[in-house]
């Protein structure tokens, strides 16, 4: 099984569980969004099962389900002290109304958010807390990490970092004491080479978000399939590259078709192959795929036993994608 040493000396399996989808519907800027069909009881049972079969890293945020994801995770992991919990500040919401508030990374908002997260997660100390605002102004971010540093000294958090895809933002603060992790898009279609180089240089853990390209890399989406209008993937936000106009982006479906056989080598499912690509690509990457059903958790965690894709397969995927991207 693939293992990784964390910033505090603990060794954990190199594959975690994400809870964005499991958090359920939330309202953001007057728009209600879901991320697949969810059920709180089923999600809680799936999280408990994930821990029992070996998962130790669980990624969440105060904004996922407007706080509902943290509630579910707290119940599922109650008393399971070996679990490593990652949450985020900057966006937060009310799990009763399911409304997400506008971004706020002031010291007061961060402290309130952390206290609420600790209560929902049923934890005195949260292992690592990330600034959730991807493009937060670099000149103001120092104040955020000052606050997180104080919370670390107070024993309320174990470490901190940034959920960002911007190399320059990460590089500006990665050397701070207590800055231990980054969360960034990282999958076979998004290699994030420059940011990953900074993270590796500073010996950070990189939590890989969108490791399955919002589900596209599971192979279940066809050009004809349409997503509900209230699905987060149904919009056309600039960052929504894998889905356009409520359907899987045909460009990426074409690329997936070109590498499908390579990803499924060694008896892997497509999801296991996509996760195996991440495990092979970077020693600091720890993917945190989401789920809505227990069988997805089992399939994803199966990538730990299958292991990284072989170097020969990785080289062939690289060649095929370069051809696909230029054709």
mmCIF file of C-alpha atoms in Angstrom:
data_model
loop_
_atom_site.group_PDB
_atom_site.id
_atom_site.type_symbol
_atom_site.label_atom_id
_atom_site.label_comp_id
_atom_site.label_asym_id
_atom_site.label_seq_id
_atom_site.Cartn_x
_atom_site.Cartn_y
_atom_site.Cartn_z
ATOM 1 C CA UNK A 1 0.000 0.000 0.000
ATOM 2 C CA UNK A 2 1.247 3.487 -0.873
ATOM 3 C CA UNK A 3 2.051 5.505 2.273
ATOM 4 C CA UNK A 4 3.149 9.091 2.946
ATOM 5 C CA UNK A 5 4.835 10.805 5.884
ATOM 6 C CA UNK A 6 2.972 13.923 7.006
ATOM 7 C CA UNK A 7 4.374 17.147 8.465
ATOM 8 C CA UNK A 8 3.865 15.851 12.016
ATOM 9 C CA UNK A 9 5.600 12.509 11.485
ATOM 10 C CA UNK A 10 2.467 10.417 11.028
ATOM 11 C CA UNK A 11 2.387 7.927 8.176
ATOM 12 C CA UNK A 12 -0.894 7.687 6.239
ATOM 13 C CA UNK A 13 -2.139 5.967 3.078
ATOM 14 C CA UNK A 14 -1.577 8.186 0.028
ATOM 15 C CA UNK A 15 -5.233 8.472 -0.838
ATOM 16 C CA UNK A 16 -7.881 10.355 1.093
ATOM 17 C CA UNK A 17 -11.572 11.115 0.857
ATOM 18 C CA UNK A 18 -13.142 14.397 -0.261
ATOM 19 C CA UNK A 19 -16.532 15.603 0.981
ATOM 20 C CA UNK A 20 -17.571 18.389 -1.398
ATOM 21 C CA UNK A 21 -20.214 16.255 -3.121
ATOM 22 C CA UNK A 22 -21.227 14.486 0.096
ATOM 23 C CA UNK A 23 -22.003 17.834 1.736
ATOM 24 C CA UNK A 24 -25.151 18.098 -0.352
ATOM 25 C CA UNK A 25 -26.925 21.118 -1.812
ATOM 26 C CA UNK A 26 -26.004 24.678 -0.899
ATOM 27 C CA UNK A 27 -26.932 28.138 -2.120
ATOM 28 C CA UNK A 28 -24.154 30.384 -3.406
ATOM 29 C CA UNK A 29 -24.919 33.881 -4.710
ATOM 30 C CA UNK A 30 -28.626 33.007 -5.054
ATOM 31 C CA UNK A 31 -27.798 29.895 -7.054
ATOM 32 C CA UNK A 32 -28.602 26.481 -5.580
ATOM 33 C CA UNK A 33 -26.112 23.788 -6.506
ATOM 34 C CA UNK A 34 -25.695 20.088 -5.953
ATOM 35 C CA UNK A 35 -22.898 17.728 -6.959
ATOM 36 C CA UNK A 36 -24.706 14.500 -7.695
ATOM 37 C CA UNK A 37 -27.495 12.795 -5.760
ATOM 38 C CA UNK A 38 -26.637 12.579 -2.068
ATOM 39 C CA UNK A 39 -28.069 11.211 1.153
ATOM 40 C CA UNK A 40 -26.642 12.224 4.530
ATOM 41 C CA UNK A 41 -27.113 8.842 6.197
ATOM 42 C CA UNK A 42 -25.525 7.031 3.266
ATOM 43 C CA UNK A 43 -22.651 9.533 3.145
ATOM 44 C CA UNK A 44 -21.961 9.198 6.855
ATOM 45 C CA UNK A 45 -21.913 5.398 6.564
ATOM 46 C CA UNK A 46 -19.573 5.612 3.564
ATOM 47 C CA UNK A 47 -17.151 7.831 5.489
ATOM 48 C CA UNK A 48 -17.119 5.447 8.451
ATOM 49 C CA UNK A 49 -16.529 2.565 6.037
ATOM 50 C CA UNK A 50 -13.672 4.460 4.385
ATOM 51 C CA UNK A 51 -11.935 4.757 7.749
ATOM 52 C CA UNK A 52 -12.471 1.075 8.516
ATOM 53 C CA UNK A 53 -10.907 -0.041 5.235
ATOM 54 C CA UNK A 54 -7.885 2.183 5.667
ATOM 55 C CA UNK A 55 -8.475 5.819 4.695
ATOM 56 C CA UNK A 56 -6.993 8.281 7.176
ATOM 57 C CA UNK A 57 -7.092 11.673 5.415
ATOM 58 C CA UNK A 58 -10.451 13.405 5.024
ATOM 59 C CA UNK A 59 -10.848 16.702 3.175
ATOM 60 C CA UNK A 60 -13.723 19.065 3.903
ATOM 61 C CA UNK A 61 -14.546 22.782 4.157
ATOM 62 C CA UNK A 62 -16.814 25.119 6.059
ATOM 63 C CA UNK A 63 -18.504 25.867 2.724
ATOM 64 C CA UNK A 64 -19.218 22.275 1.612
ATOM 65 C CA UNK A 65 -22.955 21.908 2.007
ATOM 66 C CA UNK A 66 -22.678 25.241 3.866
ATOM 67 C CA UNK A 67 -21.170 23.312 6.776
ATOM 68 C CA UNK A 68 -23.193 20.113 6.385
ATOM 69 C CA UNK A 69 -20.163 18.152 5.154
ATOM 70 C CA UNK A 70 -18.355 18.922 8.415
ATOM 71 C CA UNK A 71 -21.373 17.759 10.428
ATOM 72 C CA UNK A 72 -21.491 14.440 8.568
ATOM 73 C CA UNK A 73 -17.746 13.956 8.843
ATOM 74 C CA UNK A 74 -17.754 14.773 12.560
ATOM 75 C CA UNK A 75 -20.380 12.137 13.236
ATOM 76 C CA UNK A 76 -18.679 9.532 11.046
ATOM 77 C CA UNK A 77 -15.232 10.008 12.620
ATOM 78 C CA UNK A 78 -16.208 10.598 16.229
ATOM 79 C CA UNK A 79 -13.629 8.879 18.447
ATOM 80 C CA UNK A 80 -11.423 7.962 15.481
ATOM 81 C CA UNK A 81 -8.334 9.876 16.565
ATOM 82 C CA UNK A 82 -6.089 8.534 13.790
ATOM 83 C CA UNK A 83 -8.134 10.424 11.190
ATOM 84 C CA UNK A 84 -6.434 13.482 9.698
ATOM 85 C CA UNK A 85 -8.956 16.218 8.919
ATOM 86 C CA UNK A 86 -8.367 19.027 6.444
ATOM 87 C CA UNK A 87 -10.829 21.916 6.426
ATOM 88 C CA UNK A 88 -10.871 25.430 4.983
ATOM 89 C CA UNK A 89 -11.643 29.039 5.874
ATOM 90 C CA UNK A 90 -12.593 32.052 3.788
ATOM 91 C CA UNK A 91 -15.950 30.710 2.651
ATOM 92 C CA UNK A 92 -18.448 29.428 5.209
ATOM 93 C CA UNK A 93 -22.165 28.932 5.556
ATOM 94 C CA UNK A 94 -25.117 27.871 7.653
ATOM 95 C CA UNK A 95 -25.974 24.154 7.428
ATOM 96 C CA UNK A 96 -29.558 24.923 8.446
ATOM 97 C CA UNK A 97 -30.295 27.377 5.639
ATOM 98 C CA UNK A 98 -27.635 25.897 3.313
ATOM 99 C CA UNK A 99 -26.582 29.415 2.371
ATOM 100 C CA UNK A 100 -22.887 30.160 1.784
ATOM 101 C CA UNK A 101 -21.797 33.637 2.842
ATOM 102 C CA UNK A 102 -19.614 35.898 0.676
ATOM 103 C CA UNK A 103 -15.905 35.285 1.074
ATOM 104 C CA UNK A 104 -14.440 36.687 4.292
ATOM 105 C CA UNK A 105 -10.866 36.013 5.417
ATOM 106 C CA UNK A 106 -10.661 38.638 8.142
ATOM 107 C CA UNK A 107 -9.141 37.572 11.452
ATOM 108 C CA UNK A 108 -12.540 37.677 13.183
ATOM 109 C CA UNK A 109 -14.217 35.611 10.458
ATOM 110 C CA UNK A 110 -11.425 33.033 10.502
ATOM 111 C CA UNK A 111 -11.629 32.619 14.265
ATOM 112 C CA UNK A 112 -15.412 32.251 14.172
ATOM 113 C CA UNK A 113 -15.186 29.818 11.278
ATOM 114 C CA UNK A 114 -12.569 27.666 13.042
ATOM 115 C CA UNK A 115 -14.591 27.508 16.248
ATOM 116 C CA UNK A 116 -17.698 26.497 14.284
ATOM 117 C CA UNK A 117 -15.720 23.887 12.344
ATOM 118 C CA UNK A 118 -14.236 22.440 15.537
ATOM 119 C CA UNK A 119 -17.737 22.097 16.940
ATOM 120 C CA UNK A 120 -19.162 20.482 13.808
ATOM 121 C CA UNK A 121 -16.174 18.163 13.416
ATOM 122 C CA UNK A 122 -16.189 17.310 17.136
ATOM 123 C CA UNK A 123 -12.452 18.049 17.338
ATOM 124 C CA UNK A 124 -10.525 20.225 19.767
ATOM 125 C CA UNK A 125 -7.743 20.578 17.203
ATOM 126 C CA UNK A 126 -8.162 20.440 13.421
ATOM 127 C CA UNK A 127 -5.132 18.867 11.767
ATOM 128 C CA UNK A 128 -4.708 21.374 8.939
ATOM 129 C CA UNK A 129 -6.659 24.433 7.800
ATOM 130 C CA UNK A 130 -6.382 25.935 4.314
ATOM 131 C CA UNK A 131 -7.296 29.349 2.992
ATOM 132 C CA UNK A 132 -10.133 28.434 0.634
ATOM 133 C CA UNK A 133 -10.089 31.556 -1.565
ATOM 134 C CA UNK A 134 -8.019 30.486 -4.576
ATOM 135 C CA UNK A 135 -7.239 33.988 -5.833
ATOM 136 C CA UNK A 136 -7.090 35.870 -2.537
ATOM 137 C CA UNK A 137 -4.911 38.968 -3.019
ATOM 138 C CA UNK A 138 -1.314 37.993 -2.442
ATOM 139 C CA UNK A 139 -0.514 41.234 -0.612
ATOM 140 C CA UNK A 140 -3.278 40.587 1.952
ATOM 141 C CA UNK A 141 -2.724 36.874 2.474
ATOM 142 C CA UNK A 142 -0.009 37.464 5.070
ATOM 143 C CA UNK A 143 -2.660 38.623 7.539
ATOM 144 C CA UNK A 144 -4.585 35.399 6.974
ATOM 145 C CA UNK A 145 -1.548 33.256 7.732
ATOM 146 C CA UNK A 146 -0.705 35.431 10.733
ATOM 147 C CA UNK A 147 -4.119 34.522 12.150
ATOM 148 C CA UNK A 148 -3.738 30.855 11.301
ATOM 149 C CA UNK A 149 -0.277 30.890 12.890
ATOM 150 C CA UNK A 150 -1.763 32.245 16.123
ATOM 151 C CA UNK A 151 -4.483 29.572 16.059
ATOM 152 C CA UNK A 152 -1.746 26.972 15.646
ATOM 153 C CA UNK A 153 0.065 28.367 18.705
ATOM 154 C CA UNK A 154 -3.213 28.199 20.628
ATOM 155 C CA UNK A 155 -3.575 24.505 19.774
ATOM 156 C CA UNK A 156 -6.756 24.894 17.735
ATOM 157 C CA UNK A 157 -5.136 23.790 14.473
ATOM 158 C CA UNK A 158 -2.101 21.649 13.722
ATOM 159 C CA UNK A 159 -0.911 23.383 10.565
ATOM 160 C CA UNK A 160 -2.126 25.494 7.680
ATOM 161 C CA UNK A 161 -1.808 26.158 3.968
ATOM 162 C CA UNK A 162 -3.610 27.453 0.893
ATOM 163 C CA UNK A 163 -6.108 25.958 -1.524
ATOM 164 C CA UNK A 164 -4.760 27.654 -4.633
ATOM 165 C CA UNK A 165 -3.675 26.951 -8.182
ATOM 166 C CA UNK A 166 -1.356 29.956 -8.377
ATOM 167 C CA UNK A 167 2.347 29.217 -8.124
ATOM 168 C CA UNK A 168 3.277 32.756 -7.119
ATOM 169 C CA UNK A 169 0.770 32.795 -4.263
ATOM 170 C CA UNK A 170 2.058 29.528 -2.886
ATOM 171 C CA UNK A 171 5.717 30.529 -3.250
ATOM 172 C CA UNK A 172 5.151 33.779 -1.345
ATOM 173 C CA UNK A 173 4.076 32.047 1.876
ATOM 174 C CA UNK A 174 5.157 28.401 1.704
ATOM 175 C CA UNK A 175 8.255 28.984 3.853
ATOM 176 C CA UNK A 176 6.272 30.193 6.871
ATOM 177 C CA UNK A 177 6.491 28.098 10.017
ATOM 178 C CA UNK A 178 3.374 25.958 10.206
ATOM 179 C CA UNK A 179 2.654 26.187 6.457
ATOM 180 C CA UNK A 180 2.499 22.484 5.619
ATOM 181 C CA UNK A 181 0.150 21.907 2.695
ATOM 182 C CA UNK A 182 -1.448 23.099 -0.500
ATOM 183 C CA UNK A 183 -4.605 21.894 -2.198
ATOM 184 C CA UNK A 184 -4.674 22.234 -5.962
ATOM 185 C CA UNK A 185 -6.195 20.830 -9.120
ATOM 186 C CA UNK A 186 -4.078 17.859 -10.134
ATOM 187 C CA UNK A 187 -5.097 15.116 -12.534
ATOM 188 C CA UNK A 188 -3.987 13.524 -15.795
ATOM 189 C CA UNK A 189 -5.393 16.514 -17.701
ATOM 190 C CA UNK A 190 -4.060 19.142 -15.257
ATOM 191 C CA UNK A 191 -0.451 18.313 -14.310
ATOM 192 C CA UNK A 192 0.141 21.696 -12.579
ATOM 193 C CA UNK A 193 3.881 21.375 -13.145
ATOM 194 C CA UNK A 194 4.964 24.815 -11.904
ATOM 195 C CA UNK A 195 2.918 24.787 -8.709
ATOM 196 C CA UNK A 196 3.867 21.188 -7.922
ATOM 197 C CA UNK A 197 7.540 22.109 -8.288
ATOM 198 C CA UNK A 198 7.143 24.811 -5.630
ATOM 199 C CA UNK A 199 5.292 22.424 -3.327
ATOM 200 C CA UNK A 200 7.977 19.754 -3.738
ATOM 201 C CA UNK A 201 10.779 22.262 -3.134
ATOM 202 C CA UNK A 202 9.167 23.374 0.134
ATOM 203 C CA UNK A 203 8.376 19.790 1.202
ATOM 204 C CA UNK A 204 4.623 20.421 1.351
ATOM 205 C CA UNK A 205 1.854 17.864 1.081
ATOM 206 C CA UNK A 206 -0.237 18.528 -2.018
ATOM 207 C CA UNK A 207 -3.857 17.463 -1.588
ATOM 208 C CA UNK A 208 -5.049 16.754 -5.127
ATOM 209 C CA UNK A 209 -8.498 18.183 -5.765
ATOM 210 C CA UNK A 210 -10.493 17.224 -8.843
ATOM 211 C CA UNK A 211 -8.342 14.078 -9.163
ATOM 212 C CA UNK A 212 -11.093 12.497 -11.272
ATOM 213 C CA UNK A 213 -11.861 15.694 -13.224
ATOM 214 C CA UNK A 214 -15.224 16.163 -11.494
ATOM 215 C CA UNK A 215 -16.200 12.588 -12.366
ATOM 216 C CA UNK A 216 -15.278 12.722 -16.051
ATOM 217 C CA UNK A 217 -12.340 10.355 -15.477
ATOM 218 C CA UNK A 218 -14.661 7.659 -14.127
ATOM 219 C CA UNK A 219 -15.878 7.087 -17.686
ATOM 220 C CA UNK A 220 -19.572 7.293 -16.837
ATOM 221 C CA UNK A 221 -20.315 10.434 -18.871
ATOM 222 C CA UNK A 222 -21.129 10.330 -22.579
ATOM 223 C CA UNK A 223 -21.607 13.249 -24.997
ATOM 224 C CA UNK A 224 -25.371 12.764 -24.887
ATOM 225 C CA UNK A 225 -25.734 12.844 -21.088
ATOM 226 C CA UNK A 226 -27.126 16.062 -19.625
ATOM 227 C CA UNK A 227 -26.671 17.173 -16.033
ATOM 228 C CA UNK A 228 -29.456 18.801 -13.997
ATOM 229 C CA UNK A 229 -29.543 22.574 -14.187
ATOM 230 C CA UNK A 230 -28.885 22.817 -10.441
ATOM 231 C CA UNK A 231 -25.753 20.646 -10.637
ATOM 232 C CA UNK A 232 -22.571 22.655 -10.066
ATOM 233 C CA UNK A 233 -21.217 21.127 -13.288
ATOM 234 C CA UNK A 234 -24.198 22.470 -15.220
ATOM 235 C CA UNK A 235 -22.888 26.038 -15.284
ATOM 236 C CA UNK A 236 -20.295 27.722 -17.433
ATOM 237 C CA UNK A 237 -17.981 29.270 -14.871
ATOM 238 C CA UNK A 238 -14.529 30.008 -16.261
ATOM 239 C CA UNK A 239 -12.940 27.343 -14.073
ATOM 240 C CA UNK A 240 -15.475 24.701 -15.169
ATOM 241 C CA UNK A 241 -13.373 23.170 -17.943
ATOM 242 C CA UNK A 242 -14.327 19.496 -17.789
ATOM 243 C CA UNK A 243 -18.044 20.175 -18.297
ATOM 244 C CA UNK A 244 -19.620 22.787 -20.571
ATOM 245 C CA UNK A 245 -23.273 23.646 -21.152
ATOM 246 C CA UNK A 246 -24.430 20.901 -18.788
ATOM 247 C CA UNK A 247 -22.507 18.070 -20.431
ATOM 248 C CA UNK A 248 -19.032 16.552 -20.430
ATOM 249 C CA UNK A 249 -16.598 18.614 -22.480
ATOM 250 C CA UNK A 250 -16.115 16.678 -25.764
ATOM 251 C CA UNK A 251 -12.460 17.707 -25.971
ATOM 252 C CA UNK A 252 -11.712 15.942 -22.710
ATOM 253 C CA UNK A 253 -13.897 12.973 -23.604
ATOM 254 C CA UNK A 254 -11.760 12.590 -26.716
ATOM 255 C CA UNK A 255 -8.552 12.699 -24.678
ATOM 256 C CA UNK A 256 -9.963 10.154 -22.241
ATOM 257 C CA UNK A 257 -10.835 7.819 -25.096
ATOM 258 C CA UNK A 258 -7.232 8.037 -26.297
ATOM 259 C CA UNK A 259 -5.777 6.933 -22.949
ATOM 260 C CA UNK A 260 -8.564 4.685 -21.632
ATOM 261 C CA UNK A 261 -6.723 1.423 -22.290
ATOM 262 C CA UNK A 262 -3.561 2.770 -20.666
ATOM 263 C CA UNK A 263 -5.373 3.916 -17.524
ATOM 264 C CA UNK A 264 -7.092 0.556 -17.154
ATOM 265 C CA UNK A 265 -3.877 -1.438 -17.446
ATOM 266 C CA UNK A 266 -3.228 -4.030 -14.761
ATOM 267 C CA UNK A 267 -6.923 -4.627 -14.139
ATOM 268 C CA UNK A 268 -7.584 -1.100 -12.881
ATOM 269 C CA UNK A 269 -10.902 0.652 -13.206
ATOM 270 C CA UNK A 270 -10.732 4.017 -14.944
ATOM 271 C CA UNK A 271 -10.913 5.828 -11.617
ATOM 272 C CA UNK A 272 -8.133 3.655 -10.188
ATOM 273 C CA UNK A 273 -6.002 4.356 -13.242
ATOM 274 C CA UNK A 274 -6.530 8.108 -12.941
ATOM 275 C CA UNK A 275 -5.578 7.963 -9.269
ATOM 276 C CA UNK A 276 -2.638 5.706 -10.118
ATOM 277 C CA UNK A 277 -1.428 8.393 -12.519
ATOM 278 C CA UNK A 278 -1.340 10.898 -9.636
ATOM 279 C CA UNK A 279 0.495 8.464 -7.361
ATOM 280 C CA UNK A 280 3.101 7.915 -10.067
ATOM 281 C CA UNK A 281 3.418 11.548 -11.139
ATOM 282 C CA UNK A 282 4.337 13.143 -7.803
ATOM 283 C CA UNK A 283 5.602 11.738 -4.507
ATOM 284 C CA UNK A 284 4.039 14.642 -2.567
ATOM 285 C CA UNK A 285 0.537 14.272 -4.028
ATOM 286 C CA UNK A 286 -2.269 12.849 -1.910
ATOM 287 C CA UNK A 287 -5.484 12.723 -3.959
ATOM 288 C CA UNK A 288 -8.796 13.318 -2.183
ATOM 289 C CA UNK A 289 -11.522 12.067 -4.576
ATOM 290 C CA UNK A 290 -15.099 12.797 -3.650
ATOM 291 C CA UNK A 291 -18.069 10.446 -3.596
ATOM 292 C CA UNK A 292 -21.822 10.217 -3.348
ATOM 293 C CA UNK A 293 -22.074 6.427 -2.910
ATOM 294 C CA UNK A 294 -20.167 3.809 -0.857
ATOM 295 C CA UNK A 295 -19.179 1.810 -3.920
ATOM 296 C CA UNK A 296 -17.297 4.840 -5.241
ATOM 297 C CA UNK A 297 -15.310 5.002 -2.001
ATOM 298 C CA UNK A 298 -14.395 1.325 -2.292
ATOM 299 C CA UNK A 299 -13.385 1.687 -5.928
ATOM 300 C CA UNK A 300 -11.246 4.758 -5.270
ATOM 301 C CA UNK A 301 -9.475 3.256 -2.283
ATOM 302 C CA UNK A 302 -8.738 0.192 -4.396
ATOM 303 C CA UNK A 303 -6.165 2.347 -6.183
ATOM 304 C CA UNK A 304 -3.930 1.999 -3.111
ATOM 305 C CA UNK A 305 -3.531 -1.728 -3.723
ATOM 306 C CA UNK A 306 -3.124 -1.315 -7.477
ATOM 307 C CA UNK A 307 -0.422 1.278 -6.828
ATOM 308 C CA UNK A 308 1.110 3.887 -9.144
ATOM 309 C CA UNK A 309 0.937 3.368 -12.876
ATOM 310 C CA UNK A 310 4.181 1.846 -14.247
ATOM 311 C CA UNK A 311 6.730 4.242 -15.709
ATOM 312 C CA UNK A 312 6.265 2.780 -19.200
ATOM 313 C CA UNK A 313 2.532 3.442 -19.055
ATOM 314 C CA UNK A 314 3.089 6.967 -17.734
ATOM 315 C CA UNK A 315 5.439 7.720 -20.638
ATOM 316 C CA UNK A 316 2.933 6.380 -23.158
ATOM 317 C CA UNK A 317 0.101 8.446 -21.659
ATOM 318 C CA UNK A 318 2.262 11.541 -21.914
ATOM 319 C CA UNK A 319 2.969 10.857 -25.577
ATOM 320 C CA UNK A 320 -0.656 10.126 -26.453
ATOM 321 C CA UNK A 321 -1.935 13.265 -24.694
ATOM 322 C CA UNK A 322 0.602 15.482 -26.428
ATOM 323 C CA UNK A 323 -0.598 14.156 -29.769
ATOM 324 C CA UNK A 324 -4.265 14.565 -28.758
ATOM 325 C CA UNK A 325 -3.757 18.132 -27.546
ATOM 326 C CA UNK A 326 -2.095 19.239 -30.780
ATOM 327 C CA UNK A 327 -4.391 17.431 -33.204
#
